[in-house]
Coordinates of C-alpha atoms in Angstrom, one line a residue:
M398 CA -61.5 -83.8 16.4
A399 CA -60.5 -84.8 19.9
T400 CA -60.9 -82.3 22.7
T401 CA -58.4 -82.2 25.7
I402 CA -58.7 -80.6 29.1
K403 CA -56.0 -78.0 29.8
A404 CA -54.3 -78.8 33.1
S405 CA -53.4 -75.1 33.6
D406 CA -57.0 -74.0 33.6
L407 CA -57.8 -74.8 37.2
D408 CA -60.6 -72.3 37.7
F409 CA -63.9 -73.9 38.5
D410 CA -65.8 -72.4 35.6
N411 CA -62.9 -73.2 33.2
I412 CA -62.8 -76.8 34.4
K413 CA -66.6 -77.2 33.9
A414 CA -66.4 -75.6 30.5
S415 CA -63.6 -77.9 29.5
L416 CA -65.7 -80.9 30.6
K417 CA -68.7 -79.8 28.6
S418 CA -66.5 -79.1 25.6
Y419 CA -64.9 -82.6 25.9
L420 CA -68.3 -84.4 26.2
S421 CA -69.9 -82.4 23.4
A422 CA -67.4 -83.7 21.0
K423 CA -68.6 -87.3 21.7
D424 CA -71.2 -88.6 19.3
E425 CA -73.4 -89.9 22.2
F426 CA -73.7 -86.3 23.7
E427 CA -74.2 -84.4 20.4
D428 CA -76.8 -81.7 20.9
Y429 CA -77.0 -82.6 24.6
D430 CA -78.3 -79.8 26.9
F431 CA -75.8 -80.0 29.7
E432 CA -77.2 -77.1 31.7
G433 CA -80.8 -78.5 31.7
S434 CA -79.9 -82.0 32.8
A435 CA -78.9 -83.9 35.9
L436 CA -75.5 -84.4 34.3
S437 CA -74.8 -80.7 35.0
N438 CA -74.8 -81.5 38.8
L439 CA -72.4 -84.3 38.3
M440 CA -70.1 -82.0 36.3
D441 CA -70.3 -79.5 39.1
V442 CA -69.1 -82.1 41.6
L443 CA -66.3 -83.2 39.3
A444 CA -65.2 -79.6 38.5
Y445 CA -65.2 -78.7 42.2
N446 CA -63.2 -81.8 43.1
T447 CA -60.7 -81.1 40.3
H448 CA -60.5 -77.5 41.3
L449 CA -59.9 -78.3 45.0
N450 CA -57.2 -80.9 44.2
G451 CA -55.5 -78.4 41.9
L452 CA -55.5 -75.8 44.7
V453 CA -54.1 -78.3 47.3
A454 CA -51.4 -79.4 44.9
N455 CA -50.5 -75.8 44.1
F456 CA -50.4 -74.8 47.8
A457 CA -48.4 -77.9 48.7
L458 CA -45.9 -77.2 46.0
N459 CA -45.6 -73.5 47.0
E460 CA -45.0 -74.4 50.7
S461 CA -42.2 -76.8 49.7
F462 CA -39.8 -73.9 48.7
L463 CA -38.6 -70.9 50.7
P464 CA -39.2 -68.3 47.9
T465 CA -42.8 -69.3 47.4
A466 CA -44.0 -70.5 50.9
Q467 CA -46.7 -68.4 52.5
L468 CA -47.3 -70.2 55.8
R469 CA -45.1 -69.1 58.7
T470 CA -44.5 -72.7 59.8
S471 CA -43.2 -73.6 56.3
L472 CA -40.8 -70.6 56.3
V473 CA -39.6 -71.4 59.8
N474 CA -38.9 -75.0 58.8
H475 CA -37.2 -74.1 55.6
S476 CA -35.0 -71.6 57.4
L477 CA -33.8 -74.3 59.7
S478 CA -32.2 -76.0 56.7
F479 CA -30.1 -72.8 56.4
G480 CA -29.2 -73.0 60.1
Y481 CA -31.3 -69.8 60.6
I482 CA -33.5 -69.2 63.6
P483 CA -36.0 -66.4 63.1
R484 CA -36.0 -63.6 65.7
S485 CA -38.5 -63.9 68.6
K486 CA -40.6 -61.0 69.9
T487 CA -38.3 -58.4 71.4
A488 CA -38.8 -56.3 74.5
S489 CA -38.7 -52.5 74.2
R490 CA -35.9 -50.9 76.2
A491 CA -35.1 -47.5 77.5
S492 CA -32.1 -45.8 79.1
L493 CA -32.5 -44.0 82.4
S494 CA -30.3 -42.0 84.7
I495 CA -31.1 -43.0 88.3
S496 CA -29.6 -41.6 91.5
V497 CA -30.5 -41.5 95.1
N498 CA -29.9 -38.7 97.6
L499 CA -28.3 -39.9 100.8
Q500 CA -27.1 -36.5 102.1
S501 CA -29.3 -36.9 105.2
A502 CA -28.0 -40.4 106.0
A503 CA -26.1 -40.7 109.3
V504 CA -23.8 -43.3 107.8
K505 CA -23.1 -43.2 104.1
P506 CA -22.3 -46.6 102.6
D507 CA -19.5 -47.2 100.0
T508 CA -22.1 -48.3 97.4
V509 CA -25.8 -48.8 97.1
T510 CA -27.6 -51.4 94.9
L511 CA -30.6 -51.1 92.6
P512 CA -31.6 -54.7 92.5
A513 CA -32.6 -56.7 89.4
G514 CA -36.3 -56.7 88.9
T515 CA -36.8 -53.1 90.0
S516 CA -39.9 -52.1 88.0
F517 CA -41.1 -48.9 86.4
T518 CA -44.4 -48.0 84.7
A519 CA -44.9 -45.9 81.5
I520 CA -47.8 -45.1 79.4
V521 CA -47.8 -45.3 75.6
E522 CA -51.0 -44.3 73.7
G523 CA -53.1 -44.7 76.8
V524 CA -51.8 -48.2 77.7
E525 CA -49.7 -48.8 80.8
Y526 CA -46.6 -51.0 80.4
T527 CA -44.2 -52.2 83.0
F528 CA -40.4 -52.0 82.5
R529 CA -37.8 -53.6 84.8
T530 CA -34.1 -54.0 85.3
L531 CA -32.6 -57.5 84.6
I532 CA -29.4 -57.0 86.5
D533 CA -28.2 -55.3 89.7
Y534 CA -26.9 -51.8 89.2
I535 CA -24.4 -50.4 91.7
G536 CA -24.5 -46.7 92.8
Y537 CA -21.5 -44.7 93.7
D538 CA -21.0 -41.3 95.3
T539 CA -18.2 -40.1 93.0
T540 CA -18.4 -36.4 94.0
G541 CA -18.7 -36.8 97.8
S542 CA -21.9 -34.9 97.8
G543 CA -24.1 -37.8 99.0
I544 CA -25.7 -38.3 95.6
Y545 CA -25.3 -41.9 94.5
T546 CA -25.6 -42.5 90.8
F547 CA -26.2 -46.0 89.4
V548 CA -23.9 -47.3 86.7
D549 CA -23.9 -50.3 84.4
P550 CA -21.2 -53.0 84.5
L551 CA -19.1 -50.9 82.1
G552 CA -19.1 -47.9 84.4
T553 CA -21.6 -45.9 82.3
A554 CA -24.2 -43.9 84.3
T555 CA -27.0 -45.6 82.5
V556 CA -29.7 -48.0 83.8
T557 CA -31.4 -50.1 81.1
V558 CA -35.0 -51.1 81.7
L559 CA -36.9 -53.6 79.5
E560 CA -40.7 -54.0 79.1
G561 CA -42.3 -57.2 80.1
A562 CA -43.2 -59.6 82.9
I563 CA -40.7 -62.0 84.3
S564 CA -41.9 -65.6 83.6
V565 CA -40.4 -68.9 84.8
K566 CA -41.0 -72.4 83.3
T567 CA -39.6 -75.4 85.1
F568 CA -39.0 -78.9 83.6
I569 CA -37.7 -82.1 85.0
A570 CA -35.0 -83.7 82.8
E571 CA -36.2 -86.8 81.1
P572 CA -34.3 -90.2 81.1
G573 CA -32.2 -91.3 78.2
T574 CA -29.6 -89.8 76.0
D575 CA -31.8 -89.0 73.0
R576 CA -32.4 -85.4 72.0
Q577 CA -34.3 -83.7 74.7
V578 CA -36.9 -81.1 73.8
Y579 CA -38.8 -78.9 76.3
V580 CA -41.5 -76.5 75.1
V581 CA -42.3 -73.1 76.6
P582 CA -45.9 -72.4 75.6
D583 CA -45.5 -68.7 75.2
Q584 CA -45.6 -66.8 71.9
D585 CA -44.5 -63.5 73.6
L586 CA -41.1 -64.9 74.8
D587 CA -38.1 -62.7 74.2
L588 CA -35.2 -65.0 73.4
S589 CA -32.6 -62.2 74.2
T590 CA -33.7 -62.3 77.8
V591 CA -33.8 -66.0 78.3
A592 CA -31.7 -67.5 81.1
V593 CA -31.5 -71.3 81.3
Q594 CA -30.3 -72.8 84.5
V595 CA -29.9 -76.5 85.3
Y596 CA -30.1 -77.6 89.0
D597 CA -29.1 -81.1 90.3
D598 CA -32.5 -81.5 92.0
L599 CA -35.5 -79.5 93.3
N600 CA -33.8 -78.7 96.5
S601 CA -30.5 -77.6 95.0
D602 CA -29.3 -74.0 95.2
T603 CA -26.4 -74.4 92.8
F604 CA -26.9 -74.5 89.1
T605 CA -25.1 -74.6 85.7
S606 CA -26.0 -71.8 83.3
Y607 CA -26.6 -72.9 79.7
F608 CA -26.1 -70.6 76.7
S609 CA -27.9 -70.4 73.4
A610 CA -26.0 -72.1 70.6
N611 CA -27.1 -69.4 68.1
A612 CA -26.1 -66.3 70.0
T613 CA -23.1 -64.7 71.7
S614 CA -22.1 -65.2 75.2
G615 CA -20.5 -62.2 76.8
G616 CA -19.7 -60.8 73.4
Q617 CA -17.8 -64.0 72.4
I618 CA -19.0 -66.3 69.7
I619 CA -19.2 -69.9 70.7
S620 CA -17.0 -71.6 68.2
T621 CA -16.2 -75.0 69.6
I622 CA -18.5 -77.6 71.2
D623 CA -17.5 -80.7 73.2
E624 CA -19.3 -83.0 75.6
N625 CA -18.9 -80.5 78.5
T626 CA -20.3 -77.4 76.7
A627 CA -23.5 -76.2 78.3
L628 CA -25.7 -75.3 75.3
Y629 CA -29.3 -75.2 74.3
L630 CA -30.8 -74.6 70.9
P631 CA -34.1 -72.6 70.8
L632 CA -36.5 -73.3 67.9
E633 CA -39.9 -71.9 67.0
T634 CA -42.6 -74.5 66.9
Y635 CA -45.5 -74.8 64.5
N636 CA -47.9 -73.0 66.8
G637 CA -45.5 -70.1 67.6
Y638 CA -44.2 -71.5 70.9
W639 CA -40.5 -72.0 71.6
E640 CA -38.9 -75.3 72.2
F641 CA -35.5 -75.7 73.9
N642 CA -33.3 -78.5 72.6
F643 CA -30.4 -80.0 74.5
A644 CA -27.6 -82.3 73.5
I645 CA -27.8 -85.8 71.9
G646 CA -25.7 -88.2 73.9
G647 CA -23.0 -85.6 74.6
L648 CA -22.3 -85.2 70.9
T649 CA -23.5 -81.6 70.8
G650 CA -22.8 -80.5 74.4
N651 CA -23.7 -81.4 77.9
N652 CA -27.1 -83.1 78.2
P653 CA -29.1 -82.6 81.5
T654 CA -29.4 -86.0 83.2
E655 CA -32.5 -87.6 84.5
G656 CA -34.0 -85.9 87.5
Q657 CA -32.2 -82.6 87.0
V658 CA -34.3 -79.4 87.1
I659 CA -34.3 -77.1 84.1
R660 CA -35.5 -73.6 84.8
V661 CA -36.2 -71.2 81.9
T662 CA -36.5 -67.6 82.9
Y663 CA -37.5 -64.9 80.4
L664 CA -39.5 -61.8 79.7
K665 CA -43.0 -62.0 78.4
T666 CA -43.2 -58.9 76.3
S667 CA -45.6 -56.7 74.4
G668 CA -43.0 -56.0 71.7
K669 CA -43.2 -52.9 69.6
N670 CA -46.3 -51.7 71.3
A671 CA -44.3 -50.4 74.2
N672 CA -41.9 -48.3 72.0
G673 CA -42.0 -44.5 72.6
A674 CA -42.3 -44.4 76.4
S675 CA -40.5 -41.3 77.8
V676 CA -41.8 -40.9 81.3
F677 CA -41.0 -43.7 83.8
T678 CA -42.5 -43.9 87.3
P679 CA -41.0 -46.4 89.8
T680 CA -43.5 -49.0 91.1
F681 CA -41.8 -48.5 94.5
P682 CA -40.6 -44.9 94.6
N683 CA -38.2 -45.3 97.4
L684 CA -35.0 -47.3 97.8
T685 CA -34.2 -48.7 101.3
V686 CA -30.7 -48.2 102.5
N687 CA -29.8 -49.2 106.1
N688 CA -33.5 -49.6 106.8
V689 CA -34.3 -46.0 105.7
S690 CA -36.2 -45.2 102.5
Y691 CA -34.9 -42.6 100.1
P692 CA -36.7 -41.4 96.9
L693 CA -35.3 -42.4 93.5
L694 CA -34.4 -39.5 91.2
I695 CA -35.1 -40.5 87.6
T696 CA -34.3 -38.9 84.3
T697 CA -35.0 -40.5 80.9
T698 CA -31.9 -40.3 78.7
A699 CA -33.4 -42.4 75.8
K700 CA -37.1 -43.2 75.3
S701 CA -38.1 -46.8 74.9
A702 CA -37.2 -48.4 71.5
F703 CA -36.1 -51.6 69.8
G704 CA -39.3 -53.4 70.7
A705 CA -40.3 -55.7 67.9
D706 CA -42.8 -58.4 67.0
K707 CA -41.6 -61.8 65.8
E708 CA -39.5 -61.6 62.6
S709 CA -41.9 -61.3 59.6
T710 CA -42.3 -64.0 57.0
E711 CA -40.8 -61.7 54.3
S712 CA -37.9 -60.9 56.5
I713 CA -37.2 -64.7 57.1
R714 CA -37.5 -65.3 53.3
V715 CA -34.7 -62.6 52.7
N716 CA -32.5 -63.1 55.7
A717 CA -32.3 -66.9 55.9
P718 CA -30.3 -67.3 52.7
L719 CA -28.1 -64.3 53.5
S720 CA -27.3 -65.8 57.0
Y721 CA -26.4 -69.2 55.4
L722 CA -24.1 -67.5 52.9
A723 CA -22.4 -65.6 55.8
Q724 CA -21.6 -68.9 57.6
N725 CA -21.1 -67.0 60.8
R726 CA -18.3 -64.9 59.4
L727 CA -18.3 -61.5 57.7
V728 CA -16.5 -61.2 54.3
A729 CA -18.8 -59.9 51.6
P730 CA -21.2 -56.9 52.2
S731 CA -24.2 -59.3 52.0
D732 CA -22.7 -61.1 55.0
Y733 CA -23.0 -57.9 57.1
R734 CA -26.6 -57.4 56.0
G735 CA -27.7 -60.9 56.9
V736 CA -25.9 -61.2 60.2
I737 CA -26.8 -57.7 61.6
A738 CA -30.4 -58.0 60.4
N739 CA -30.8 -61.3 62.3
G740 CA -29.0 -60.1 65.4
V741 CA -30.6 -56.7 66.0
P742 CA -34.3 -56.1 66.5
G743 CA -36.2 -53.2 65.1
I744 CA -34.3 -52.8 61.8
K745 CA -36.5 -51.7 59.0
S746 CA -33.8 -51.8 56.3
I747 CA -30.0 -52.3 56.2
N748 CA -27.4 -51.8 53.5
A749 CA -23.7 -52.5 53.4
W750 CA -21.1 -51.9 50.7
G751 CA -17.3 -52.2 50.5
G752 CA -15.2 -49.2 51.4
E753 CA -13.6 -49.2 48.0
D754 CA -17.0 -48.5 46.5
N755 CA -17.6 -45.5 48.8
I756 CA -17.3 -41.9 47.8
P757 CA -14.7 -41.1 48.9
A758 CA -13.1 -44.5 49.0
K759 CA -12.3 -45.9 52.4
Y760 CA -10.1 -49.0 52.1
G761 CA -10.2 -51.6 54.9
K762 CA -13.7 -50.6 55.8
T763 CA -17.1 -52.1 55.2
M764 CA -19.7 -49.3 55.2
V765 CA -23.0 -50.0 57.0
S766 CA -26.2 -47.9 57.0
I767 CA -29.3 -48.8 59.0
V768 CA -32.9 -47.5 59.1
Y769 CA -34.8 -48.4 62.2
E770 CA -38.5 -49.0 62.6
D771 CA -38.6 -46.2 65.3
T772 CA -36.9 -42.9 65.4
L773 CA -33.8 -43.1 67.6
T774 CA -31.8 -40.4 69.3
A775 CA -28.2 -39.9 68.3
A776 CA -27.1 -41.4 71.6
Q777 CA -29.3 -44.5 71.0
S778 CA -27.9 -44.9 67.5
A779 CA -24.3 -44.6 68.7
A780 CA -24.9 -47.1 71.5
T781 CA -26.5 -49.6 69.1
E782 CA -23.7 -49.3 66.6
Q783 CA -21.1 -49.9 69.4
L784 CA -23.0 -53.0 70.5
I785 CA -23.1 -54.3 66.9
K786 CA -19.3 -53.7 66.6
T787 CA -18.6 -55.4 69.9
N788 CA -20.9 -58.4 69.6
L789 CA -21.1 -59.0 65.8
T790 CA -18.8 -57.2 63.4
D791 CA -15.5 -57.2 65.3
P792 CA -15.5 -60.9 66.3
L793 CA -16.8 -62.1 62.9
S794 CA -15.1 -59.9 60.4
V795 CA -11.9 -60.8 58.6
I796 CA -8.6 -59.3 59.8
G797 CA -7.9 -55.8 58.6
V798 CA -11.5 -54.9 57.9
E799 CA -13.8 -53.0 60.3
A800 CA -17.3 -51.8 60.0
E801 CA -18.0 -48.1 59.8
F802 CA -21.6 -46.8 60.2
V803 CA -23.0 -44.0 58.2
Q804 CA -26.3 -42.3 58.6
P805 CA -28.9 -42.6 55.9
T806 CA -29.5 -39.7 53.6
F807 CA -32.7 -38.9 51.8
Q808 CA -33.4 -38.1 48.1
Y809 CA -36.8 -36.4 47.8
I810 CA -38.7 -37.0 44.5
N811 CA -41.1 -34.2 43.5
I812 CA -44.1 -35.2 41.5
N813 CA -46.1 -33.0 39.1
T814 CA -49.0 -34.9 37.7
S815 CA -51.1 -33.5 34.8
F816 CA -54.1 -35.8 33.9
R817 CA -57.2 -35.7 31.8
Y818 CA -60.4 -37.2 33.1
N819 CA -64.0 -37.8 31.9
V820 CA -66.4 -35.6 33.9
S821 CA -69.4 -37.8 32.9
T822 CA -68.0 -40.9 34.7
T823 CA -67.3 -39.4 38.1
N824 CA -69.2 -37.6 40.8
L825 CA -66.0 -36.0 42.1
T826 CA -65.3 -32.3 41.7
L827 CA -62.1 -31.1 40.2
E828 CA -60.7 -30.6 43.7
G829 CA -61.9 -34.0 44.7
I830 CA -60.3 -35.8 41.7
N831 CA -57.1 -33.9 42.3
A832 CA -57.0 -34.9 45.9
K833 CA -57.7 -38.5 45.0
I834 CA -54.7 -38.6 42.6
K835 CA -52.5 -37.0 45.2
N836 CA -53.5 -39.6 47.8
T837 CA -52.8 -42.3 45.2
V838 CA -49.3 -41.0 44.6
E839 CA -48.6 -40.7 48.3
T840 CA -49.8 -44.3 48.9
Y841 CA -47.6 -45.6 46.1
F842 CA -44.5 -43.9 47.6
A843 CA -45.4 -45.1 51.1
N844 CA -45.6 -48.7 49.9
N845 CA -42.6 -48.6 47.6
T846 CA -40.0 -46.4 49.4
G847 CA -38.4 -46.1 52.8
K848 CA -35.9 -49.0 52.4
F849 CA -32.5 -49.2 50.8
N850 CA -32.4 -50.2 47.1
D851 CA -36.1 -49.3 46.6
V852 CA -36.5 -48.2 42.9
I853 CA -39.1 -45.7 41.6
R854 CA -40.1 -46.1 37.9
K855 CA -42.1 -43.4 36.2
S856 CA -43.9 -45.9 34.0
R857 CA -45.3 -47.8 37.1
L858 CA -46.3 -44.6 38.8
Q859 CA -48.2 -43.5 35.6
S860 CA -50.0 -46.9 35.6
V861 CA -51.0 -46.4 39.2
V862 CA -52.4 -42.9 38.4
D863 CA -54.3 -44.3 35.4
G864 CA -56.0 -46.9 37.7
A865 CA -56.7 -44.5 40.5
D866 CA -60.2 -43.7 39.2
P867 CA -62.3 -45.0 36.2
S868 CA -62.6 -41.4 34.9
V869 CA -58.9 -40.9 34.4
L870 CA -58.1 -41.0 30.6
G871 CA -54.4 -40.5 30.7
N872 CA -51.6 -38.6 32.5
D873 CA -48.3 -37.0 32.1
I874 CA -45.9 -37.0 35.1
T875 CA -42.8 -34.9 35.6
L876 CA -40.3 -35.9 38.3
T877 CA -37.6 -33.7 39.8
M878 CA -35.1 -34.3 42.7
T879 CA -34.4 -32.5 45.9
S880 CA -31.5 -32.9 48.3
R881 CA -31.0 -31.0 51.6
F882 CA -27.8 -29.8 53.3
S883 CA -27.4 -28.1 56.6
P884 CA -25.0 -25.0 56.7
L885 CA -22.3 -25.3 59.3
K886 CA -22.5 -23.2 62.5
N887 CA -20.0 -22.0 65.0
S888 CA -20.1 -22.5 68.8
V889 CA -22.5 -19.6 69.2
G890 CA -25.0 -20.8 66.6
S891 CA -24.1 -18.5 63.7
F892 CA -23.5 -19.8 60.2
V893 CA -19.9 -20.0 59.0
R894 CA -18.5 -19.7 55.5
S895 CA -17.8 -23.1 54.0
A896 CA -17.9 -25.3 50.9
Y897 CA -20.6 -27.8 50.3
T898 CA -21.1 -30.7 47.9
V899 CA -24.7 -31.9 47.4
N900 CA -25.2 -35.3 45.6
F901 CA -28.1 -36.5 43.6
L902 CA -29.3 -40.0 42.5
S903 CA -28.9 -39.5 38.8
T904 CA -27.4 -37.2 36.2
I905 CA -28.7 -33.7 36.0
A906 CA -30.1 -32.1 32.9
A907 CA -27.7 -30.0 30.8
P908 CA -28.2 -26.2 31.2
Q909 CA -30.7 -24.6 28.8
M910 CA -29.9 -22.2 26.0
T911 CA -32.6 -19.8 27.3
A912 CA -33.3 -18.3 30.6
A913 CA -36.9 -19.4 30.7
E914 CA -36.4 -22.3 33.1
S915 CA -33.5 -23.0 35.6
I916 CA -32.2 -26.5 36.1
I917 CA -31.0 -25.7 39.6
T918 CA -33.2 -23.9 42.1
S919 CA -33.3 -23.8 45.9
S920 CA -35.4 -22.9 49.0
R921 CA -35.1 -19.4 50.4
F922 CA -32.4 -18.0 52.7
V923 CA -31.2 -14.6 53.8
Y924 CA -28.0 -13.3 52.2
N925 CA -26.7 -9.7 52.7
S926 CA -30.0 -8.9 54.4
K927 CA -32.0 -10.0 51.3
I928 CA -34.2 -13.0 50.7
C929 CA -32.4 -15.0 48.1
T930 CA -32.3 -18.4 46.3
L931 CA -29.8 -20.3 44.2
R932 CA -30.1 -21.0 40.5
N933 CA -27.8 -21.9 37.6
A934 CA -26.8 -19.0 35.4
P935 CA -28.9 -18.7 32.3
L936 CA -27.7 -19.3 28.7
H937 CA -26.1 -22.7 28.8
S938 CA -24.1 -22.3 32.0
T939 CA -23.4 -24.6 34.9
K940 CA -22.4 -21.7 37.1
I941 CA -24.4 -21.3 40.3
Q942 CA -25.7 -17.8 41.2
I943 CA -27.4 -16.2 44.2
I944 CA -30.4 -14.2 43.2
D945 CA -33.0 -12.2 45.1
I946 CA -36.8 -12.7 44.9
N947 CA -36.8 -10.3 41.9
S948 CA -34.2 -12.4 40.0
N949 CA -31.5 -9.8 40.5
V950 CA -28.1 -11.4 40.7
I951 CA -26.5 -10.8 44.1
V952 CA -23.5 -13.1 43.7
D953 CA -22.6 -14.1 40.2
N954 CA -20.6 -17.2 41.0
V955 CA -21.0 -19.2 44.2
G956 CA -20.2 -22.6 42.7
S957 CA -21.2 -24.9 39.9
Y958 CA -23.0 -28.2 39.1
D959 CA -21.8 -31.2 37.2
P960 CA -24.5 -32.7 35.0
T961 CA -22.6 -36.0 34.5
T962 CA -21.9 -36.8 38.2
G963 CA -25.1 -35.3 39.5
T964 CA -23.4 -33.1 42.1
V965 CA -23.9 -29.4 43.0
S966 CA -20.8 -27.7 44.6
L967 CA -20.9 -24.5 46.5
T968 CA -17.8 -22.5 47.5
E969 CA -17.4 -19.9 50.2
F970 CA -21.2 -20.1 50.9
L971 CA -22.4 -18.1 54.0
P972 CA -26.1 -17.5 54.5
E973 CA -27.3 -15.3 57.3
S974 CA -30.4 -17.3 58.1
I975 CA -32.9 -19.7 56.6
V976 CA -36.3 -18.2 55.8
S977 CA -38.4 -21.4 56.5
G978 CA -36.9 -21.7 60.0
D979 CA -35.6 -25.2 59.2
S980 CA -32.0 -26.2 59.8
F981 CA -31.5 -27.1 56.1
I982 CA -31.6 -25.6 52.6
S983 CA -33.2 -27.6 49.8
I984 CA -31.5 -27.9 46.4
N985 CA -33.9 -28.8 43.6
V986 CA -32.7 -30.1 40.2
V987 CA -34.2 -31.3 36.9
P988 CA -32.8 -34.8 36.1
R989 CA -31.5 -35.7 32.7
D990 CA -33.7 -38.8 32.7
D991 CA -36.7 -39.0 35.0
S992 CA -37.8 -42.5 33.9
V993 CA -36.1 -44.4 36.8
F994 CA -34.6 -43.5 40.2
K995 CA -32.3 -46.1 41.9
P996 CA -30.7 -45.2 45.2
L997 CA -27.1 -46.2 46.0
R998 CA -25.3 -46.9 49.2
N999 CA -26.9 -45.0 52.1
T1000 CA -29.5 -43.1 50.1
L1001 CA -33.2 -43.6 50.6
I1002 CA -36.0 -42.3 48.3
T1003 CA -38.9 -40.5 49.8
I1004 CA -41.7 -38.2 48.5
G1005 CA -41.2 -34.5 48.2
S1006 CA -43.7 -32.1 46.8
N1007 CA -46.8 -33.6 45.2
I1008 CA -48.9 -31.6 42.7
A1009 CA -51.9 -32.8 40.8
N1010 CA -53.4 -30.9 37.8
G1011 CA -56.7 -32.3 36.5
I1012 CA -58.1 -31.3 33.1
P1013 CA -61.8 -32.1 32.6
D1014 CA -62.4 -33.8 29.3
V1015 CA -65.5 -32.2 27.8
D1016 CA -66.4 -30.8 24.3
Q1017 CA -64.0 -28.0 25.1
A1018 CA -61.5 -28.8 27.8
L1019 CA -61.6 -26.5 30.7
S1020 CA -58.3 -24.9 31.8
A1021 CA -56.4 -27.0 34.2
V1022 CA -56.6 -26.1 37.9
G1023 CA -53.8 -27.2 40.2
V1024 CA -53.9 -28.3 43.8
T1025 CA -50.7 -28.4 45.7
N1026 CA -49.5 -29.5 49.0

C-alpha cells in the first residue's frame, strides 16, 4: 500500500515521521533501522528544509493579506491600497491659563505676545518633559487692571502647549518631474505638527506653505487638486521613518522645482509617556515687555493628554477598511467610527449608531461615544468633541445629519465562582487557590472588556477558571448585573425628589414566588433618617420597595422593574444621603439568562464584585470557604 506525505503536517517531527513511514513501505527499506543509521541524519536535513520552506511559504502568504499580516511594514503597505495612512506618534498636550502682571509698568501696551516656542517643563513619573507653544498667543488687558491674559486665535483664554523638541530637516529639490520623495529619518515625528515650507533658494526669506493631502487645512477638507495646489503626501517607510511625497509632473499638485529648498519642521515627541502632567514650570519664568521682565502667572486648566504612540497594527487592521468604506464622507455609522478613529489620537474605543436606533430616538442625528486611553476632564472631552465636529463630522457628514456625542456608561458584571479542587495536586492553601481564581477572573475581564461591543460569555469564563490551576476539577459561575445612577442635587448640594430609569444589558429574571431571594437589590442610602436599600416586593411582584436593614418596609411602592426590557424605574425617589459616601447608588439585578452579555450603543462592560468559593475535594469534602473583595 502506497504511503503519502501529508502537506498539512509541517511540524519537523511529523515531517520526519512521514518520511520514515514512506520509506518503510518500500521493499528495499523493509526492517531498516532508520534511527540507528546515517540515513537518519539525511532525513533530519530533509525534514528541516521542508519545515523551513513550509514556514516561509506560510508567513509569506499571511503577509500578503491585511487580515492575516503580522509585520507592521506589511500592514502599512496593505493600508495604502485602501488610501489609509496610519497615525504617527502624537504629542501630549495640555491647556494652560497664562497671564502677566503689568500693573507696575510705566507705559502699558495695547497687547503683549507670548511667542511661539515658549517652553515649559513638567515631570511625569520622575521623568522631565518639555512642552512648548507652536503659535504666538496675544495677551489683552480686558479689565483695565494691568493683568494681561493670553488668548488663542478664537479668543479663548487658553494656551495649548505640546510636548516635544522642535526639529527641522532641510532638502534641496531634485531635478526632473518624476515623483519626488524626501525621507525624514525620525520615528518620533508627530505628523499633526508638521509644517512644510518651500523656498526659492537657500537665501530666500519668502516661502510657499504646503499642506498634507490626507488632512484638513484650517478645518477645510482639500477636495480639489490642480497643478497649482501645494500638497505633500506623508507615508510611513519600512523602517518607521516618514517620507514626504510631492507631485508627479504637476498632475497631483505643484512640484518643487530643481534647486528650491524644502524645509520640514516638526515636533519630535515622547508620545503617551508625557500624558498626565499637571504642573508646568516655564523654562524662562519672565516675559520681557518694553525691556522689562515680568513673571508669568500660570494655572493648569487641563493636564496633558492625547499623547499616543504610532497607530498599532491591530488598529490599522480594523481602521483601514473602515476608512476606505467611508471614502472621505460620513453616511453610515461605520464611517464615523473609521474617520474619527483615524483623525483623533488617544482613542481606545469608539462606537457610533444612528439616532433612529437610540433610546429615545433622535432622528437626524448620528450618536457617537468615545473611550479615551487616558482619563479626560469634562472640559477636555467637550473641547475634543467640538474639534471633531468642526474638522471632521460637520464638513464630511451628509446634509441634515449631525453628530451628537454621548458619554459611555458602564455595566458592572458581578462574578460568584464556586469550584472544586484536588488538594493532593496543589501546594496552595484554600485562601491561596481562591486568590488565584479571583486573579484569573480579573485578568480575563481586563483582557476582554473596556471597549465597545466586547462580549462576555459565561462558557468561556468557565473554561478560563478550569485552566487556572491543574488542581481545579470543575466550577459553577453565577453572573449578576449592576448599574449605577447619581441622584439629582439642587444648587446647594442637597438631593431633590425625582424619577430615574436604570437600564441593564439584558432581560431581568421574573420575580420569585417566595421571599427567599430578591431579584432587585441596591447599595445602602439614608431615607427618613434610616439606613435603607431597595428590593422588589416578594411573592411574584415587580414592585420596588424601600426597606431598612432589618427588612422592614419603609415605602411600599417607589417604582417597578420590567423583566422584558431590562429597566428599573423609580418615581418620586428622594434619598437623604448615600452611606458609602459615593455620588451614586448601585442597583443589582439577577438576569434572566447569564450565559452571554453583549453591550449596545454607549455601554461598556467592566468587572464588579468578584467572589471565589473553593471546595477541597477529599474523601469528605470540606465546607466551602469564601473569599471576597
